[in-house]
Amino acid sequence: MRFSLCVMAVAAFCLSGPASADQKYDLYYNSAGNKEKTLGFQVLQLAIEKSGKPYVLKPSPTGYSSNAGMVDAIANGAEIDIAWVNAAKAVSGKLLSVPFPIDRGLGGYRLFLIDGARQNEFSKVKTLSDLKNFIALQGTGWADVDVLRKSGLTVRTGPQKNLYRMTLGQRGDYFARGVNEALNEQAKQVTDVPGLAVEKTLVLQYPSASIFYVSKSKPELRDDLLRGLEIAWKDGSFEEVFLSNPDIKLAFDKGALKTRTIIKIPNPNLPDDILAMDAKYWFDPQQ
């Protein structure tokens, strides 16, 4: 009887066999918004390619309108596997981080979307103390909200789609966006929000990085992505994707970071593993 059971077990193993070389692994990302045109999605595609693993990117069955909802969904095992958001201790407490700055920290250089008719008011701002007289706008659940508030700045939040109009509706004074976001978003939104402009004289700067996060139950996925990103950095393909992104190109062409008054604030919410990333990965406006 024991011999028969052993034979059956071996037969079952042979029938199941190892995973097929053609087997694919679905990797779900947030289906809300136009993610496929973002730098995060482009870098994710590259990381998967360089990892050598057969992941297939698919939009999640449920779309998440806020980062907080998306993070909780990943942490709770919903059918979504990966997010690319600004690194924060609160997020790192729930998910596994992939310590590589997708945006090279460029998102930590914040330009302001404002009512263009108020440029003279912002031109008088020279210090953090001056900026505290204005109300910042940020998206609900964004890590930047806490960063700004901990430096004494007043922040109002709402869905991102509403914030552009709020800059002209006296419900806020400026919408702080990464230099790689502000210029492109202004061009896209100005038709629907006449008067929306990129402020001309200031940049608010703090350490920040957009990174990939995955479930704590998927350390292999984290390792695969990090390996793919490191390979892409070394062979130059990351730089190629980064510099060819329209938002990044626009930031370097028209961001004028070297001529703006820089107001620096700390980021107490940046996780230790992100602070410890190799300095070569971080954008330096002086280079």
GROMACS .gro file of C-alpha atoms in nm:
model
  287
    1MET     CA    1   0.000   0.000   0.000
    2ARG     CA    2   0.284   0.237   0.095
    3PHE     CA    3   0.455   0.159  -0.238
    4SER     CA    4   0.134   0.238  -0.430
    5LEU     CA    5   0.098   0.574  -0.254
    6CYS     CA    6   0.458   0.662  -0.338
    7VAL     CA    7   0.406   0.575  -0.704
    8MET     CA    8   0.093   0.789  -0.713
    9ALA     CA    9   0.276   1.081  -0.552
   10VAL     CA   10   0.563   1.060  -0.801
   11ALA     CA   11   0.316   1.042  -1.089
   12ALA     CA   12   0.130   1.346  -0.962
   13PHE     CA   13   0.458   1.538  -0.933
   14CYS     CA   14   0.559   1.446  -1.287
   15LEU     CA   15   0.221   1.549  -1.424
   16SER     CA   16   0.233   1.886  -1.251
   17GLY     CA   17   0.603   1.930  -1.325
   18PRO     CA   18   0.796   2.256  -1.300
   19ALA     CA   19   0.641   2.582  -1.419
   20SER     CA   20   0.639   2.622  -1.793
   21ALA     CA   21   0.904   2.849  -1.941
   22ASP     CA   22   0.616   3.032  -2.108
   23GLN     CA   23   0.430   3.092  -1.782
   24LYS     CA   24   0.348   3.459  -1.718
   25TYR     CA   25   0.286   3.638  -1.391
   26ASP     CA   26   0.021   3.909  -1.387
   27LEU     CA   27   0.128   4.233  -1.218
   28TYR     CA   28  -0.163   4.469  -1.147
   29TYR     CA   29  -0.119   4.846  -1.127
   30ASN     CA   30  -0.380   5.113  -1.045
   31SER     CA   31  -0.623   5.147  -1.334
   32ALA     CA   32  -0.741   5.494  -1.228
   33GLY     CA   33  -0.604   5.778  -1.439
   34ASN     CA   34  -0.384   5.771  -1.745
   35LYS     CA   35  -0.098   5.580  -1.583
   36GLU     CA   36   0.045   5.438  -1.905
   37LYS     CA   37   0.193   5.774  -2.007
   38THR     CA   38   0.364   5.844  -1.676
   39LEU     CA   39   0.735   5.815  -1.602
   40GLY     CA   40   0.655   5.560  -1.331
   41PHE     CA   41   0.485   5.326  -1.577
   42GLN     CA   42   0.767   5.364  -1.831
   43VAL     CA   43   1.032   5.288  -1.569
   44LEU     CA   44   0.825   4.993  -1.443
   45GLN     CA   45   0.818   4.845  -1.792
   46LEU     CA   46   1.195   4.886  -1.812
   47ALA     CA   47   1.255   4.731  -1.469
   48ILE     CA   48   1.046   4.427  -1.562
   49GLU     CA   49   1.230   4.387  -1.891
   50LYS     CA   50   1.570   4.405  -1.721
   51SER     CA   51   1.466   4.175  -1.436
   52GLY     CA   52   1.434   3.882  -1.673
   53LYS     CA   53   1.113   3.768  -1.503
   54PRO     CA   54   0.795   3.704  -1.709
   55TYR     CA   55   0.572   3.967  -1.549
   56VAL     CA   56   0.276   4.099  -1.748
   57LEU     CA   57   0.143   4.443  -1.656
   58LYS     CA   58  -0.235   4.470  -1.624
   59PRO     CA   59  -0.465   4.747  -1.497
   60SER     CA   60  -0.632   4.661  -1.167
   61PRO     CA   61  -1.002   4.559  -1.176
   62THR     CA   62  -1.072   4.841  -0.929
   63GLY     CA   63  -0.934   5.191  -0.980
   64TYR     CA   64  -0.819   5.389  -0.676
   65SER     CA   65  -0.865   5.766  -0.679
   66SER     CA   66  -0.640   5.833  -0.379
   67ASN     CA   67  -0.291   5.712  -0.294
   68ALA     CA   68  -0.405   5.624   0.058
   69GLY     CA   69  -0.678   5.395  -0.075
   70MET     CA   70  -0.439   5.233  -0.321
   71VAL     CA   71  -0.176   5.171  -0.053
   72ASP     CA   72  -0.431   5.014   0.181
   73ALA     CA   73  -0.562   4.795  -0.102
   74ILE     CA   74  -0.215   4.657  -0.173
   75ALA     CA   75  -0.149   4.602   0.197
   76ASN     CA   76  -0.481   4.420   0.240
   77GLY     CA   77  -0.429   4.181  -0.050
   78ALA     CA   78  -0.663   4.334  -0.308
   79GLU     CA   79  -0.605   4.263  -0.678
   80ILE     CA   80  -0.336   4.530  -0.714
   81ASP     CA   81   0.033   4.458  -0.675
   82ILE     CA   82   0.233   4.776  -0.719
   83ALA     CA   83   0.223   5.151  -0.669
   84TRP     CA   84   0.460   5.431  -0.754
   85VAL     CA   85   0.418   5.713  -0.503
   86ASN     CA   86   0.636   5.949  -0.302
   87ALA     CA   87   0.830   5.762  -0.037
   88ALA     CA   88   0.699   5.814   0.316
   89LYS     CA   89   0.745   5.641   0.650
   90ALA     CA   90   0.370   5.582   0.676
   91VAL     CA   91   0.366   5.398   0.342
   92SER     CA   92   0.684   5.205   0.422
   93GLY     CA   93   0.515   5.087   0.739
   94LYS     CA   94   0.250   4.911   0.529
   95LEU     CA   95   0.438   4.806   0.215
   96LEU     CA   96   0.782   4.701   0.092
   97SER     CA   97   0.978   4.979  -0.075
   98VAL     CA   98   1.199   4.940  -0.379
   99PRO     CA   99   1.480   5.183  -0.287
  100PHE     CA  100   1.546   5.350  -0.620
  101PRO     CA  101   1.427   5.705  -0.708
  102ILE     CA  102   1.216   5.672  -1.022
  103ASP     CA  103   1.222   6.050  -1.067
  104ARG     CA  104   1.579   6.092  -0.933
  105GLY     CA  105   1.430   6.313  -0.662
  106LEU     CA  106   1.325   6.573  -0.918
  107GLY     CA  107   0.977   6.575  -0.766
  108GLY     CA  108   1.128   6.732  -0.454
  109TYR     CA  109   1.189   7.050  -0.653
  110ARG     CA  110   0.842   7.204  -0.635
  111LEU     CA  111   0.717   7.477  -0.865
  112PHE     CA  112   0.387   7.648  -0.798
  113LEU     CA  113   0.076   7.652  -1.012
  114ILE     CA  114  -0.094   7.985  -0.934
  115ASP     CA  115  -0.335   8.246  -1.060
  116GLY     CA  116  -0.107   8.427  -1.304
  117ALA     CA  117  -0.258   8.761  -1.209
  118ARG     CA  118  -0.098   8.721  -0.864
  119GLN     CA  119   0.262   8.679  -0.980
  120ASN     CA  120   0.369   9.007  -0.815
  121GLU     CA  121   0.262   8.872  -0.475
  122PHE     CA  122   0.484   8.565  -0.515
  123SER     CA  123   0.775   8.768  -0.654
  124LYS     CA  124   0.802   8.930  -0.310
  125VAL     CA  125   0.847   8.593  -0.138
  126LYS     CA  126   1.210   8.533  -0.038
  127THR     CA  127   1.194   8.311   0.269
  128LEU     CA  128   0.995   8.031   0.427
  129SER     CA  129   0.845   8.288   0.663
  130ASP     CA  130   0.712   8.481   0.365
  131LEU     CA  131   0.563   8.167   0.212
  132LYS     CA  132   0.372   8.092   0.532
  133ASN     CA  133   0.136   8.375   0.442
  134PHE     CA  134  -0.001   8.167   0.154
  135ILE     CA  135  -0.217   7.852   0.145
  136ALA     CA  136  -0.077   7.547  -0.033
  137LEU     CA  137  -0.292   7.293  -0.216
  138GLN     CA  138  -0.215   6.920  -0.228
  139GLY     CA  139  -0.393   6.598  -0.315
  140THR     CA  140  -0.579   6.396  -0.054
  141GLY     CA  141  -0.349   6.136   0.103
  142TRP     CA  142  -0.030   6.267  -0.056
  143ALA     CA  143   0.287   6.231   0.150
  144ASP     CA  144   0.379   6.593   0.069
  145VAL     CA  145   0.091   6.723   0.281
  146ASP     CA  146   0.261   6.627   0.606
  147VAL     CA  147   0.601   6.751   0.485
  148LEU     CA  148   0.465   7.099   0.416
  149ARG     CA  149   0.264   7.115   0.738
  150LYS     CA  150   0.560   7.014   0.953
  151SER     CA  151   0.745   7.317   0.817
  152GLY     CA  152   0.461   7.541   0.928
  153LEU     CA  153   0.289   7.580   0.591
  154THR     CA  154  -0.089   7.584   0.571
  155VAL     CA  155  -0.222   7.311   0.339
  156ARG     CA  156  -0.568   7.237   0.202
  157THR     CA  157  -0.637   6.907   0.031
  158GLY     CA  158  -0.876   6.768  -0.227
  159PRO     CA  159  -0.894   6.550  -0.538
  160GLN     CA  160  -0.618   6.646  -0.779
  161LYS     CA  161  -0.864   6.727  -1.059
  162ASN     CA  162  -1.013   7.006  -0.842
  163LEU     CA  163  -0.690   7.167  -0.726
  164TYR     CA  164  -0.606   7.354  -1.046
  165ARG     CA  165  -0.932   7.549  -1.033
  166MET     CA  166  -0.896   7.603  -0.658
  167THR     CA  167  -0.585   7.817  -0.721
  168LEU     CA  168  -0.814   8.068  -0.893
  169GLY     CA  169  -1.110   8.027  -0.662
  170GLN     CA  170  -0.948   8.175  -0.349
  171ARG     CA  171  -0.966   7.838  -0.176
  172GLY     CA  172  -0.587   7.813  -0.199
  173ASP     CA  173  -0.296   8.019  -0.331
  174TYR     CA  174  -0.058   7.771  -0.491
  175PHE     CA  175  -0.054   7.408  -0.598
  176ALA     CA  176   0.301   7.282  -0.537
  177ARG     CA  177   0.403   7.033  -0.805
  178GLY     CA  178   0.729   6.866  -0.899
  179VAL     CA  179   0.919   7.057  -1.166
  180ASN     CA  180   0.866   6.753  -1.388
  181GLU     CA  181   0.489   6.790  -1.340
  182ALA     CA  182   0.407   7.159  -1.309
  183LEU     CA  183   0.495   7.279  -1.658
  184ASN     CA  184   0.316   7.001  -1.840
  185GLU     CA  185   0.009   7.016  -1.617
  186GLN     CA  186  -0.024   7.392  -1.666
  187ALA     CA  187  -0.019   7.348  -2.043
  188LYS     CA  188  -0.289   7.081  -2.022
  189GLN     CA  189  -0.514   7.260  -1.772
  190VAL     CA  190  -0.499   7.624  -1.885
  191THR     CA  191  -0.776   7.582  -2.142
  192ASP     CA  192  -1.020   7.470  -1.874
  193VAL     CA  193  -0.869   7.694  -1.607
  194PRO     CA  194  -0.788   8.027  -1.780
  195GLY     CA  195  -0.527   8.222  -1.588
  196LEU     CA  196  -0.351   7.915  -1.445
  197ALA     CA  197   0.022   7.983  -1.460
  198VAL     CA  198   0.355   7.848  -1.341
  199GLU     CA  199   0.501   8.084  -1.082
  200LYS     CA  200   0.823   8.236  -1.217
  201THR     CA  201   1.060   8.304  -0.927
  202LEU     CA  202   1.046   8.030  -0.662
  203VAL     CA  203   1.125   7.664  -0.606
  204LEU     CA  204   1.039   7.484  -0.284
  205GLN     CA  205   1.290   7.204  -0.232
  206TYR     CA  206   1.297   6.907   0.003
  207PRO     CA  207   1.433   6.551  -0.022
  208SER     CA  208   1.170   6.345  -0.199
  209ALA     CA  209   1.160   6.044  -0.426
  210SER     CA  210   0.893   5.863  -0.622
  211ILE     CA  211   0.951   5.492  -0.570
  212PHE     CA  212   0.781   5.159  -0.628
  213TYR     CA  213   0.600   4.989  -0.340
  214VAL     CA  214   0.475   4.629  -0.328
  215SER     CA  215   0.303   4.409  -0.073
  216LYS     CA  216   0.509   4.287   0.222
  217SER     CA  217   0.407   3.936   0.118
  218LYS     CA  218   0.600   3.975  -0.210
  219PRO     CA  219   0.969   4.031  -0.129
  220GLU     CA  220   1.070   3.847  -0.447
  221LEU     CA  221   0.886   4.103  -0.658
  222ARG     CA  222   1.065   4.382  -0.471
  223ASP     CA  223   1.401   4.215  -0.534
  224ASP     CA  224   1.325   4.154  -0.901
  225LEU     CA  225   1.233   4.518  -0.957
  226LEU     CA  226   1.537   4.650  -0.773
  227ARG     CA  227   1.766   4.421  -0.970
  228GLY     CA  228   1.607   4.535  -1.296
  229LEU     CA  229   1.644   4.902  -1.202
  230GLU     CA  230   2.009   4.862  -1.106
  231ILE     CA  231   2.083   4.686  -1.435
  232ALA     CA  232   1.902   4.961  -1.626
  233TRP     CA  233   2.107   5.226  -1.446
  234LYS     CA  234   2.434   5.056  -1.526
  235ASP     CA  235   2.363   4.993  -1.894
  236GLY     CA  236   2.228   5.345  -1.955
  237SER     CA  237   1.873   5.242  -2.045
  238PHE     CA  238   1.725   5.410  -1.736
  239GLU     CA  239   1.881   5.744  -1.831
  240GLU     CA  240   1.748   5.703  -2.185
  241VAL     CA  241   1.392   5.645  -2.062
  242PHE     CA  242   1.422   5.921  -1.800
  243LEU     CA  243   1.547   6.189  -2.039
  244SER     CA  244   1.304   6.095  -2.315
  245ASN     CA  245   1.000   6.142  -2.090
  246PRO     CA  246   0.816   6.458  -2.208
  247ASP     CA  247   0.767   6.593  -1.855
  248ILE     CA  248   1.135   6.550  -1.771
  249LYS     CA  249   1.245   6.711  -2.096
  250LEU     CA  250   1.016   7.006  -2.033
  251ALA     CA  251   1.145   7.041  -1.677
  252PHE     CA  252   1.505   7.063  -1.791
  253ASP     CA  253   1.425   7.291  -2.086
  254LYS     CA  254   1.200   7.540  -1.905
  255GLY     CA  255   1.223   7.474  -1.532
  256ALA     CA  256   1.492   7.741  -1.482
  257LEU     CA  257   1.597   7.585  -1.151
  258LYS     CA  258   1.931   7.768  -1.143
  259THR     CA  259   1.769   8.111  -1.156
  260ARG     CA  260   1.493   8.065  -0.897
  261THR     CA  261   1.498   8.153  -0.528
  262ILE     CA  262   1.526   7.820  -0.348
  263ILE     CA  263   1.334   7.773  -0.024
  264LYS     CA  264   1.455   7.454   0.143
  265ILE     CA  265   1.262   7.257   0.402
  266PRO     CA  266   1.335   6.916   0.560
  267ASN     CA  267   1.144   6.598   0.492
  268PRO     CA  268   1.110   6.420   0.827
  269ASN     CA  269   0.890   6.156   0.667
  270LEU     CA  270   1.149   6.015   0.427
  271PRO     CA  271   1.231   5.654   0.525
  272ASP     CA  272   1.586   5.564   0.624
  273ASP     CA  273   1.638   5.325   0.332
  274ILE     CA  274   1.551   5.604   0.088
  275LEU     CA  275   1.781   5.852   0.262
  276ALA     CA  276   2.056   5.590   0.236
  277MET     CA  277   2.026   5.547  -0.142
  278ASP     CA  278   2.344   5.603  -0.341
  279ALA     CA  279   2.396   5.976  -0.405
  280LYS     CA  280   2.453   5.908  -0.774
  281TYR     CA  281   2.083   5.835  -0.820
  282TRP     CA  282   1.974   6.180  -0.697
  283PHE     CA  283   1.927   6.475  -0.931
  284ASP     CA  284   2.170   6.763  -0.873
  285PRO     CA  285   2.072   7.094  -1.040
  286GLN     CA  286   2.433   7.211  -1.028
  287GLN     CA  287   2.557   6.932  -1.254
   0.00000   0.00000   0.00000
